[in-house]
XYZ file of C-alpha atoms in Angstrom:
672
model
C 113.102 37.198 103.914
C 114.283 40.279 102.023
C 113.825 43.631 103.734
C 110.952 45.730 102.379
C 111.541 49.475 102.453
C 108.785 51.800 103.610
C 108.525 55.098 101.671
C 110.363 58.028 103.222
C 108.374 61.040 104.342
C 108.259 63.937 101.915
C 110.749 66.740 102.476
C 109.400 69.945 104.000
C 110.738 73.441 104.238
C 114.000 73.259 106.183
C 114.080 69.457 106.671
C 114.521 66.278 104.677
C 114.279 62.582 105.580
C 116.966 59.919 105.433
C 117.293 56.457 106.896
C 120.055 55.846 109.413
C 121.612 52.447 110.029
C 121.871 51.694 113.788
C 124.518 48.956 113.803
C 124.295 46.691 116.849
C 127.436 46.247 118.995
C 129.369 42.991 118.908
C 128.167 41.947 122.357
C 124.588 41.734 121.039
C 125.438 39.527 118.045
C 124.874 35.796 118.452
C 127.910 35.091 116.311
C 131.066 37.054 115.533
C 130.286 37.409 111.842
C 126.615 38.225 112.358
C 125.607 41.826 111.550
C 122.353 43.209 112.937
C 120.892 46.660 112.739
C 117.806 48.878 112.837
C 116.952 51.170 109.927
C 115.438 54.329 111.385
C 113.868 57.122 109.325
C 115.294 60.405 110.631
C 114.428 64.034 109.946
C 117.494 66.107 109.185
C 117.471 69.900 109.441
C 118.774 71.613 106.341
C 121.096 74.110 107.968
C 121.727 75.832 104.648
C 118.095 77.028 104.714
C 117.305 77.409 108.416
C 119.824 78.855 110.837
C 117.563 79.412 113.815
C 118.880 78.537 117.249
C 115.974 76.094 117.800
C 116.796 74.046 114.740
C 120.497 74.102 115.450
C 119.751 72.487 118.817
C 117.446 69.976 117.150
C 120.178 69.137 114.651
C 122.663 68.582 117.448
C 120.602 65.602 118.709
C 120.841 63.832 115.337
C 124.372 62.538 115.419
C 125.532 60.099 112.775
C 128.574 59.263 110.703
C 128.621 58.749 106.945
C 130.558 55.919 105.288
C 132.738 56.553 102.227
C 133.673 53.282 100.536
C 133.604 51.398 97.213
C 130.815 48.982 96.417
C 133.197 46.647 94.624
C 131.842 43.946 92.337
C 128.021 43.780 92.179
C 128.051 40.460 94.003
C 125.896 40.533 97.144
C 127.476 37.642 99.002
C 126.681 38.709 102.567
C 123.606 39.706 104.524
C 122.743 42.456 106.967
C 120.032 41.489 109.446
C 117.417 44.233 109.956
C 115.424 44.089 113.207
C 111.776 45.300 113.083
C 109.295 46.695 115.579
C 111.664 47.448 118.407
C 111.120 50.512 120.538
C 114.658 50.244 121.805
C 116.987 50.888 118.901
C 120.070 49.992 120.901
C 119.404 46.389 121.851
C 117.973 43.221 120.485
C 114.957 42.064 122.446
C 115.413 38.370 121.604
C 116.831 36.102 118.935
C 113.266 35.593 117.709
C 112.548 39.250 117.045
C 110.934 39.999 113.707
C 113.664 40.558 111.165
C 114.595 40.442 107.488
C 117.811 40.821 105.530
C 119.486 43.135 103.042
C 122.100 41.573 100.786
C 125.371 43.524 100.782
C 128.737 43.296 99.036
C 131.913 41.801 100.457
C 133.532 45.212 100.959
C 130.584 46.724 102.798
C 130.354 43.645 105.007
C 134.044 43.981 105.849
C 133.610 47.701 106.656
C 130.623 47.213 108.948
C 132.222 44.210 110.627
C 135.407 46.172 111.329
C 133.826 49.502 112.306
C 131.088 48.306 114.641
C 131.662 48.966 118.336
C 131.882 46.467 121.161
C 129.381 47.946 123.623
C 127.422 50.717 121.891
C 125.417 51.257 118.748
C 127.149 52.821 115.760
C 124.848 55.175 113.825
C 125.807 55.335 110.164
C 124.508 56.578 106.870
C 125.433 54.092 104.146
C 124.089 54.701 100.652
C 123.673 51.022 99.627
C 121.517 50.270 102.675
C 119.877 53.568 103.605
C 118.473 54.167 100.102
C 115.987 51.894 98.411
C 118.149 51.316 95.311
C 115.202 49.890 93.358
C 113.105 53.007 93.848
C 114.289 55.486 91.223
C 112.169 58.359 92.598
C 113.673 57.947 96.078
C 117.129 57.449 94.646
C 116.866 60.732 92.690
C 115.753 62.614 95.800
C 118.377 61.099 98.075
C 121.237 61.692 95.648
C 120.145 65.341 95.351
C 120.411 65.493 99.173
C 123.887 63.912 99.286
C 125.663 67.249 99.849
C 123.450 67.999 102.884
C 123.681 64.402 104.133
C 127.503 64.411 104.187
C 127.694 67.976 105.474
C 125.280 67.045 108.316
C 127.315 64.049 109.490
C 129.574 64.527 112.536
C 132.289 62.801 110.518
C 132.902 60.764 107.392
C 134.562 57.365 107.796
C 136.731 56.491 104.807
C 137.017 52.736 104.371
C 140.004 51.726 102.241
C 139.301 48.043 102.715
C 140.630 45.173 104.824
C 144.358 45.065 105.492
C 146.370 42.554 103.491
C 148.301 39.575 104.836
C 151.491 41.660 105.070
C 149.754 44.314 107.200
C 150.615 47.072 104.739
C 147.716 49.161 106.005
C 148.952 49.173 109.589
C 152.528 49.802 108.427
C 151.556 52.811 106.293
C 149.089 54.499 108.586
C 151.293 54.145 111.669
C 154.210 55.675 109.778
C 151.988 58.461 108.452
C 150.870 59.255 112.000
C 154.495 59.485 113.161
C 155.517 61.576 110.141
C 152.616 63.993 110.605
C 153.506 64.388 114.291
C 157.098 65.202 113.290
C 155.936 67.789 110.743
C 153.638 69.445 113.287
C 156.174 69.315 116.123
C 156.500 72.652 117.918
C 159.760 74.242 116.733
C 160.151 76.607 119.687
C 163.108 74.717 121.078
C 164.939 75.132 117.809
C 166.818 78.227 116.776
C 164.351 80.923 115.675
C 160.665 80.411 115.070
C 160.857 79.004 111.573
C 158.724 75.896 111.490
C 160.684 74.609 108.552
C 164.133 75.123 110.029
C 166.911 73.139 108.437
C 167.160 70.856 111.470
C 163.489 69.956 111.239
C 163.780 69.473 107.481
C 166.623 67.046 107.955
C 164.694 65.061 110.592
C 161.742 64.700 108.219
C 163.946 63.613 105.335
C 165.700 61.173 107.609
C 162.397 59.666 108.734
C 161.254 59.095 105.163
C 164.599 57.624 104.152
C 164.591 55.338 107.204
C 161.109 54.105 106.288
C 162.266 53.350 102.762
C 165.486 51.755 103.959
C 166.711 48.621 102.199
C 163.490 46.704 102.861
C 161.407 46.611 99.719
C 158.250 45.922 101.763
C 158.009 49.622 102.758
C 157.676 51.017 99.203
C 155.363 48.101 98.376
C 153.203 49.166 101.335
C 152.781 52.664 99.844
C 151.982 51.161 96.426
C 149.465 48.835 97.993
C 147.818 51.792 99.723
C 147.531 53.911 96.561
C 146.174 50.969 94.573
C 143.108 50.786 96.780
C 140.039 51.269 94.634
C 138.724 53.984 96.974
C 141.265 56.413 95.555
C 139.775 56.085 92.051
C 136.105 56.265 93.034
C 134.308 59.347 91.722
C 131.915 59.828 94.649
C 134.757 60.196 97.178
C 135.427 63.722 95.959
C 132.039 64.973 97.125
C 132.120 62.885 100.281
C 135.481 64.239 101.420
C 134.993 67.839 100.285
C 131.693 68.281 102.105
C 132.586 66.447 105.309
C 133.011 68.251 108.621
C 135.602 65.753 109.774
C 137.218 62.735 108.124
C 138.824 59.580 109.495
C 140.612 57.072 107.279
C 140.321 53.384 108.134
C 142.527 50.728 106.546
C 141.613 47.432 108.172
C 141.814 47.816 111.941
C 144.103 50.877 111.742
C 142.790 54.436 111.500
C 144.182 57.955 111.123
C 142.697 61.449 111.003
C 142.476 62.871 107.469
C 144.620 65.900 108.298
C 147.506 63.725 109.401
C 146.940 61.352 106.497
C 147.029 64.170 103.927
C 149.976 65.960 105.528
C 152.112 62.814 105.598
C 151.097 61.647 102.117
C 152.012 64.991 100.532
C 155.320 65.059 102.394
C 156.045 61.538 101.218
C 155.294 62.577 97.641
C 157.663 65.547 97.837
C 160.424 63.334 99.204
C 160.041 60.412 96.824
C 158.484 61.630 93.569
C 160.338 59.027 91.574
C 158.459 56.253 93.355
C 155.041 57.425 92.168
C 153.264 56.693 88.908
C 151.319 59.306 86.961
C 148.082 57.916 88.413
C 149.506 58.219 91.920
C 150.502 61.834 91.257
C 146.975 62.619 90.095
C 145.515 61.015 93.200
C 147.902 62.828 95.539
C 147.391 66.200 93.909
C 143.641 65.758 94.197
C 143.664 64.448 97.759
C 145.860 67.310 98.921
C 143.555 70.014 97.608
C 139.917 68.895 97.795
C 139.689 69.400 101.575
C 141.205 72.880 101.202
C 139.282 74.119 98.193
C 137.612 76.926 100.117
C 140.968 78.302 101.164
C 142.138 78.620 97.562
C 141.232 81.231 95.004
C 139.245 78.911 92.800
C 138.671 80.356 89.345
C 137.716 77.306 87.331
C 134.325 76.444 85.918
C 132.254 73.325 86.565
C 133.594 72.024 83.237
C 137.160 72.377 84.549
C 136.137 70.517 87.679
C 134.817 67.621 85.621
C 137.998 67.479 83.548
C 140.199 67.665 86.651
C 138.543 64.590 88.160
C 138.110 62.734 84.855
C 140.246 59.760 85.923
C 137.934 58.990 88.872
C 135.593 56.114 88.102
C 131.948 55.261 88.647
C 129.797 52.293 87.662
C 126.816 54.303 86.389
C 127.678 56.722 83.504
C 125.146 59.208 84.893
C 127.385 59.606 87.915
C 130.085 61.074 85.704
C 128.080 64.254 86.367
C 125.903 63.496 89.367
C 128.851 62.552 91.609
C 130.281 66.050 91.221
C 127.132 68.181 91.323
C 127.411 68.584 95.090
C 131.040 69.714 94.843
C 130.281 72.197 92.097
C 127.365 73.585 94.067
C 129.634 73.826 97.124
C 132.315 75.730 95.186
C 129.773 77.998 93.466
C 127.038 78.480 96.118
C 125.555 81.593 94.480
C 124.989 79.924 91.101
C 121.313 79.401 90.316
C 122.372 77.045 87.536
C 124.100 74.739 89.985
C 120.911 74.579 92.032
C 118.917 73.647 88.929
C 121.350 70.783 88.256
C 121.057 69.302 91.734
C 117.280 69.596 91.770
C 116.950 67.754 88.459
C 118.973 64.600 89.219
C 117.071 61.765 87.529
C 118.403 58.225 87.120
C 115.469 57.419 84.883
C 116.656 59.742 82.094
C 118.739 58.444 79.161
C 122.423 59.298 79.427
C 122.291 61.321 76.194
C 119.562 63.594 77.663
C 121.511 64.130 80.906
C 124.681 65.069 79.012
C 122.781 67.309 76.582
C 120.850 69.158 79.290
C 124.096 69.755 81.162
C 125.819 71.144 78.014
C 122.952 73.531 77.331
C 122.950 74.850 80.884
C 126.772 75.261 80.837
C 126.577 77.337 77.648
C 124.029 79.612 79.321
C 126.055 80.176 82.484
C 128.020 83.217 81.391
C 128.069 85.323 84.550
C 127.963 82.778 87.347
C 131.694 82.267 87.764
C 134.609 84.541 88.665
C 136.467 84.266 85.366
C 138.455 86.701 83.265
C 137.087 88.155 80.068
C 138.898 85.588 77.912
C 136.494 82.829 78.926
C 133.553 81.915 76.696
C 131.246 79.170 77.934
C 129.891 78.143 74.531
C 133.435 77.818 73.142
C 134.437 75.665 76.112
C 131.497 73.258 75.743
C 132.146 72.781 72.023
C 135.861 72.243 72.641
C 135.210 69.547 75.248
C 132.596 67.906 73.038
C 135.325 66.975 70.591
C 138.153 66.444 73.059
C 136.091 64.086 75.308
C 134.461 62.045 72.575
C 134.892 58.263 73.025
C 137.504 56.795 70.677
C 135.073 54.513 68.810
C 132.766 57.398 68.006
C 135.689 59.435 66.706
C 136.903 56.651 64.405
C 133.436 55.975 62.998
C 132.035 59.430 62.536
C 128.539 58.267 61.706
C 128.127 55.948 64.679
C 124.969 56.852 66.616
C 125.848 56.956 70.335
C 122.818 59.089 71.154
C 125.024 61.994 72.307
C 125.143 64.866 69.749
C 128.557 65.799 68.408
C 128.314 69.251 70.101
C 127.744 67.723 73.567
C 130.661 66.483 75.733
C 130.317 62.727 76.256
C 131.741 62.337 79.771
C 132.210 58.572 79.304
C 135.147 59.385 77.024
C 138.665 60.464 77.873
C 140.505 63.683 77.074
C 142.122 63.174 73.665
C 143.661 66.623 73.348
C 143.890 69.813 75.367
C 141.448 72.549 74.317
C 143.111 75.624 72.853
C 143.177 78.777 74.932
C 140.403 81.266 74.278
C 141.388 84.502 72.549
C 140.737 87.795 74.354
C 137.389 89.431 73.658
C 139.081 92.220 71.735
C 140.840 89.884 69.302
C 138.847 86.665 69.018
C 138.273 84.784 65.776
C 134.603 85.869 65.585
C 135.376 89.554 66.059
C 133.325 91.563 63.620
C 130.593 88.924 63.299
C 127.255 90.007 64.817
C 126.803 88.221 68.141
C 123.925 85.766 68.159
C 123.379 83.230 70.901
C 122.880 79.604 69.979
C 119.467 78.003 69.785
C 118.384 74.391 70.351
C 116.174 72.582 67.838
C 114.256 69.461 68.859
C 114.601 66.700 66.231
C 113.116 63.263 65.764
C 113.862 60.451 68.214
C 114.341 62.998 71.056
C 117.568 64.287 69.493
C 118.574 67.916 69.607
C 120.573 70.093 67.262
C 122.651 73.161 68.095
C 121.680 75.992 65.746
C 124.417 78.600 65.339
C 125.069 81.482 62.965
C 128.501 81.660 61.388
C 130.804 81.448 58.392
C 131.819 78.355 56.471
C 135.101 80.060 55.647
C 137.387 77.465 54.145
C 137.752 73.796 53.177
C 140.431 71.382 54.388
C 142.649 70.338 51.481
C 145.147 68.060 53.273
C 145.898 66.772 56.767
C 149.475 65.852 57.759
C 149.934 63.704 60.916
C 152.868 64.528 63.181
C 154.854 61.910 65.046
C 156.274 63.879 67.955
C 158.321 61.054 69.483
C 161.422 61.369 67.214
C 161.597 65.065 68.095
C 162.142 64.364 71.806
C 165.480 62.543 71.577
C 168.996 63.942 71.424
C 169.138 67.369 69.823
C 171.018 66.276 66.670
C 168.597 63.386 66.156
C 165.627 65.617 66.851
C 166.801 68.152 64.270
C 167.166 65.312 61.790
C 163.611 64.230 62.566
C 162.437 67.847 62.151
C 164.081 68.081 58.738
C 162.339 64.868 57.688
C 159.031 66.266 58.942
C 159.479 69.553 57.085
C 160.391 67.593 53.951
C 157.131 65.659 54.248
C 155.261 68.960 54.568
C 157.080 70.324 51.525
C 156.106 67.215 49.582
C 152.472 67.649 50.619
C 152.636 71.313 49.573
C 153.873 70.319 46.154
C 151.329 67.517 45.750
C 148.302 69.723 46.437
C 149.697 72.857 44.796
C 149.624 74.839 48.032
C 151.793 77.732 46.844
C 151.039 80.098 44.021
C 153.676 80.304 41.329
C 156.925 81.961 42.405
C 156.057 82.170 46.159
C 157.323 78.829 47.418
C 158.723 80.157 50.690
C 156.097 82.769 51.609
C 152.945 82.192 53.651
C 150.333 84.067 51.675
C 147.965 85.271 54.433
C 150.749 87.019 56.376
C 153.740 87.321 54.036
C 155.905 85.439 56.571
C 158.499 82.825 55.740
C 156.599 79.508 55.536
C 158.864 77.882 58.168
C 157.941 80.593 60.666
C 154.240 80.082 59.949
C 154.540 76.324 60.440
C 156.605 76.675 63.633
C 154.106 79.129 65.131
C 151.142 76.910 64.182
C 152.636 73.796 65.834
C 152.594 75.631 69.184
C 149.296 77.522 68.557
C 151.143 80.869 68.546
C 152.884 80.065 71.860
C 149.627 80.246 73.813
C 150.380 76.950 75.556
C 153.728 78.146 76.855
C 154.182 76.812 80.435
C 155.033 79.485 83.011
C 158.526 78.098 83.485
C 159.238 77.592 79.796
C 162.251 79.166 78.122
C 159.956 81.031 75.724
C 157.960 82.593 78.570
C 161.044 84.309 79.980
C 161.346 86.998 77.353
C 159.009 88.176 74.599
C 161.958 88.307 72.177
C 162.847 84.612 72.504
C 160.110 83.226 70.190
C 161.098 85.718 67.474
C 164.788 84.819 67.820
C 163.957 81.126 67.629
C 161.928 81.596 64.424
C 164.714 83.633 62.833
C 167.232 80.912 63.566
C 164.862 78.139 62.476
C 164.252 79.597 59.020
C 167.849 80.769 58.532
C 170.052 78.978 56.036
C 172.507 78.715 58.953
C 170.045 76.634 61.005
C 172.942 74.458 62.207
C 174.149 77.323 64.425
C 174.611 76.392 68.104
C 172.195 79.122 69.290
C 169.205 76.964 68.395
C 170.334 73.957 70.421
C 169.398 75.239 73.887
C 166.032 76.462 72.594
C 165.088 73.222 70.911
C 164.055 71.155 73.998
C 161.735 73.961 75.162
C 160.169 74.219 71.727
C 159.628 70.454 71.455
C 157.969 70.532 74.896
C 155.460 73.060 73.596
C 154.856 71.057 70.417
C 154.233 67.912 72.482
C 151.705 69.755 74.695
C 149.882 71.388 71.805
C 149.922 68.633 69.194
C 148.771 65.669 71.319
C 145.727 64.394 69.467
C 146.190 66.911 66.647
C 147.512 67.111 63.096
C 148.765 69.854 60.773
C 146.198 70.953 58.193
C 146.284 72.855 54.900
C 143.261 74.606 53.404
C 142.113 75.381 49.873
C 142.552 79.131 50.455
C 146.191 78.722 51.502
C 145.934 78.659 55.296
C 147.821 76.305 57.591
C 146.835 75.335 61.130
C 146.304 72.474 63.542
C 143.196 70.379 64.039
C 141.831 67.189 65.572
C 143.382 63.987 64.173
C 139.908 62.915 63.077
C 139.740 65.733 60.491
C 140.077 64.833 56.797
C 140.037 66.525 53.398
C 136.645 68.052 52.630
C 135.868 69.111 56.180
C 135.267 72.825 56.627
C 136.744 75.622 58.753
C 133.911 77.523 60.437
C 133.810 80.638 62.562
C 130.692 80.647 64.702
C 129.153 83.731 66.186
C 129.866 84.190 69.878
C 132.802 81.778 70.004
C 136.450 82.736 70.358
C 138.233 80.311 68.058
C 137.578 78.488 64.725
C 135.975 75.061 64.679
C 136.150 72.248 62.129
C 132.803 70.850 61.019
C 132.030 67.926 58.735
C 129.138 68.327 56.303
C 126.759 65.396 56.838
C 126.639 64.967 53.053
C 130.319 63.900 53.199
C 129.579 61.021 55.534
C 129.518 57.909 53.378
C 127.805 55.951 56.149
C 124.743 58.254 56.129
C 122.648 58.127 52.992
C 120.264 60.954 52.118
C 117.328 58.743 53.077
C 118.387 57.730 56.579
C 120.000 61.099 57.152
C 116.655 62.860 56.712
C 114.918 60.331 58.941
C 117.440 60.955 61.689
C 117.540 64.700 61.316
C 114.512 66.767 60.304
C 112.977 67.825 57.025
C 113.282 71.433 58.275
C 117.089 71.202 58.116
C 118.616 71.518 54.593
C 121.163 68.757 54.051
C 123.798 71.272 52.984
C 123.444 73.085 56.317
C 123.766 70.052 58.654
C 127.149 69.299 60.191
C 128.993 67.226 62.727
C 131.409 68.952 65.129
C 135.000 67.668 64.929
C 136.819 70.061 67.207
C 138.583 73.378 67.720
C 141.370 74.572 65.478
C 144.244 77.023 65.312
C 144.363 78.620 61.853
C 147.360 80.885 61.380
C 146.191 84.438 60.526
C 142.541 83.637 61.211
C 142.428 83.945 65.008
C 141.886 87.684 65.477
C 138.824 88.663 63.485
C 140.513 88.547 60.091
C 137.639 86.631 58.461
C 135.108 89.431 58.992
C 137.672 92.020 57.983
C 138.516 90.264 54.714
C 134.871 89.722 53.785
C 133.966 93.327 54.524
C 130.645 94.175 52.917
C 130.157 90.522 51.887
C 130.013 89.424 55.525
C 126.232 89.797 55.901
C 125.470 87.654 52.851
C 128.121 85.097 53.775
C 126.647 84.299 57.193
C 124.714 81.014 57.374
C 122.534 79.227 59.867
C 124.422 76.017 60.726
C 122.733 72.978 62.270
C 125.236 70.936 64.305
C 123.945 67.435 65.039
């Protein structure tokens, strides 16, 4: 008989209810593989609201551990026996006691089977069992309480899964324990008090080298560890960040999180070549999430979502929900974060969840410790294009339910958003500041209403293949010459230059090669801190002079070229070079095509490319009006395609050029 959940008691001021799984010890099970438990509703004191001594003592009596694991495939092949009507939660009264079962997955069965104790009850909170998964109202409430549930546990038990036949788990964790002990060894008996003395450093390196040795099973053990699905699960971030204490279990072997993290980071520093890009992402994340409070964290919730983008979840809603607790933890004084957590609702359509989140993020202007260059509306619009799923980008008219101005967190980052210009020199400088508005459309859709300029029209888009530029210098220069020739051909085909000015960039009077070179790196704003061009403000100018010189074969350019190509590769991933009808050049999303428009929206820092809905051959006037709203003129409805760098249009030049015509040139734009 399947277990029937009783409703949980309603939360009250300072407390909330959860179910705790009291897992019977092995000595009480009639068979080794038989799992039995009680499910006990328990009142938990919310210590974030009530710090009285009385409630602290009450909380101390509720001791439980929380399980962090992966559900695995949705195949419920095992059962958990739930005992009813027993006053003694620690023993089974008889084999005939009233009971029912909850079906559980293979991985959860393995975890409970391995973690249960021999002679005492193990009290756990396990989401799959302690929440009635078929009750959406309860699920919403319990997920909203996840941060408090994990923070209230005495410890979190990380379950990586059963060990494999080669005992890689035991091999790794035992070595990690030894390595962590060596790192933490008291250095007093060494010369001086430097913990990282050269003798200690050599011993650590020697230990790692000895573990690698000539036996290929050791590196395979590390690979096997990092391939565990737990490391890619999105919910683990919240579970580990909020935990008071963490223990890692890999089969029958366990290790404290601090030792696990310390050894894993040391291993990474010693053997970077043995780690894939995915492994590096995992290690970087694992080494910082437990120490987030100790760091000067200056990123927004949007940055947090992007940072953990590679972590997976089965329900698309959890792309956001799984990180709400972390964001609230990192920004405890944000009223907006509290609103998010309180409005978790698995019954809402994904498009509504993503849209509501985008609207709130655009409104949160003063909640985060950021410099004056940050603009929340700009950031949301940038990510809306950068995160759009590939299929939606290729078929612009496809109706996914998520508006083009809303980040679709089921997608992947296609290009890096451009840096925001300072407040004193942003693209919209001179345009009266007007905050966005939201218009409710038919079929529960919503449009972003913004005031701005439709400043220019895309005349041509030139793709850039960056790969040939990254080879040997002489080959890369050959590839660059070919690329510049293709641009020159495009210039001639569309009549880009006015007569007699074939080497001058009209908007600035620069040499055209300088304008192109600056555009391909977005005016050097993506320069890494250790880049050649970041070392001296004169270096970019010198490079441009040499690049456009008739003596461009001079050796001086050779040592600058790799650094420049690095910047091009960073900036141009997912982007193309564009030419406009008014004679501007810039870079834009690869999805942009001729006829799209360059817009400068009020209260944003950089230009954006929009596509007039009338240009979309897949949307006829009839079905366009049925999808949109008769209140929106067709000529004023657009789709967002992404941010853009437009050379000589990034510092308020548009308003300055228009002058007295600015007021009449402003339009109300409806972005769908």
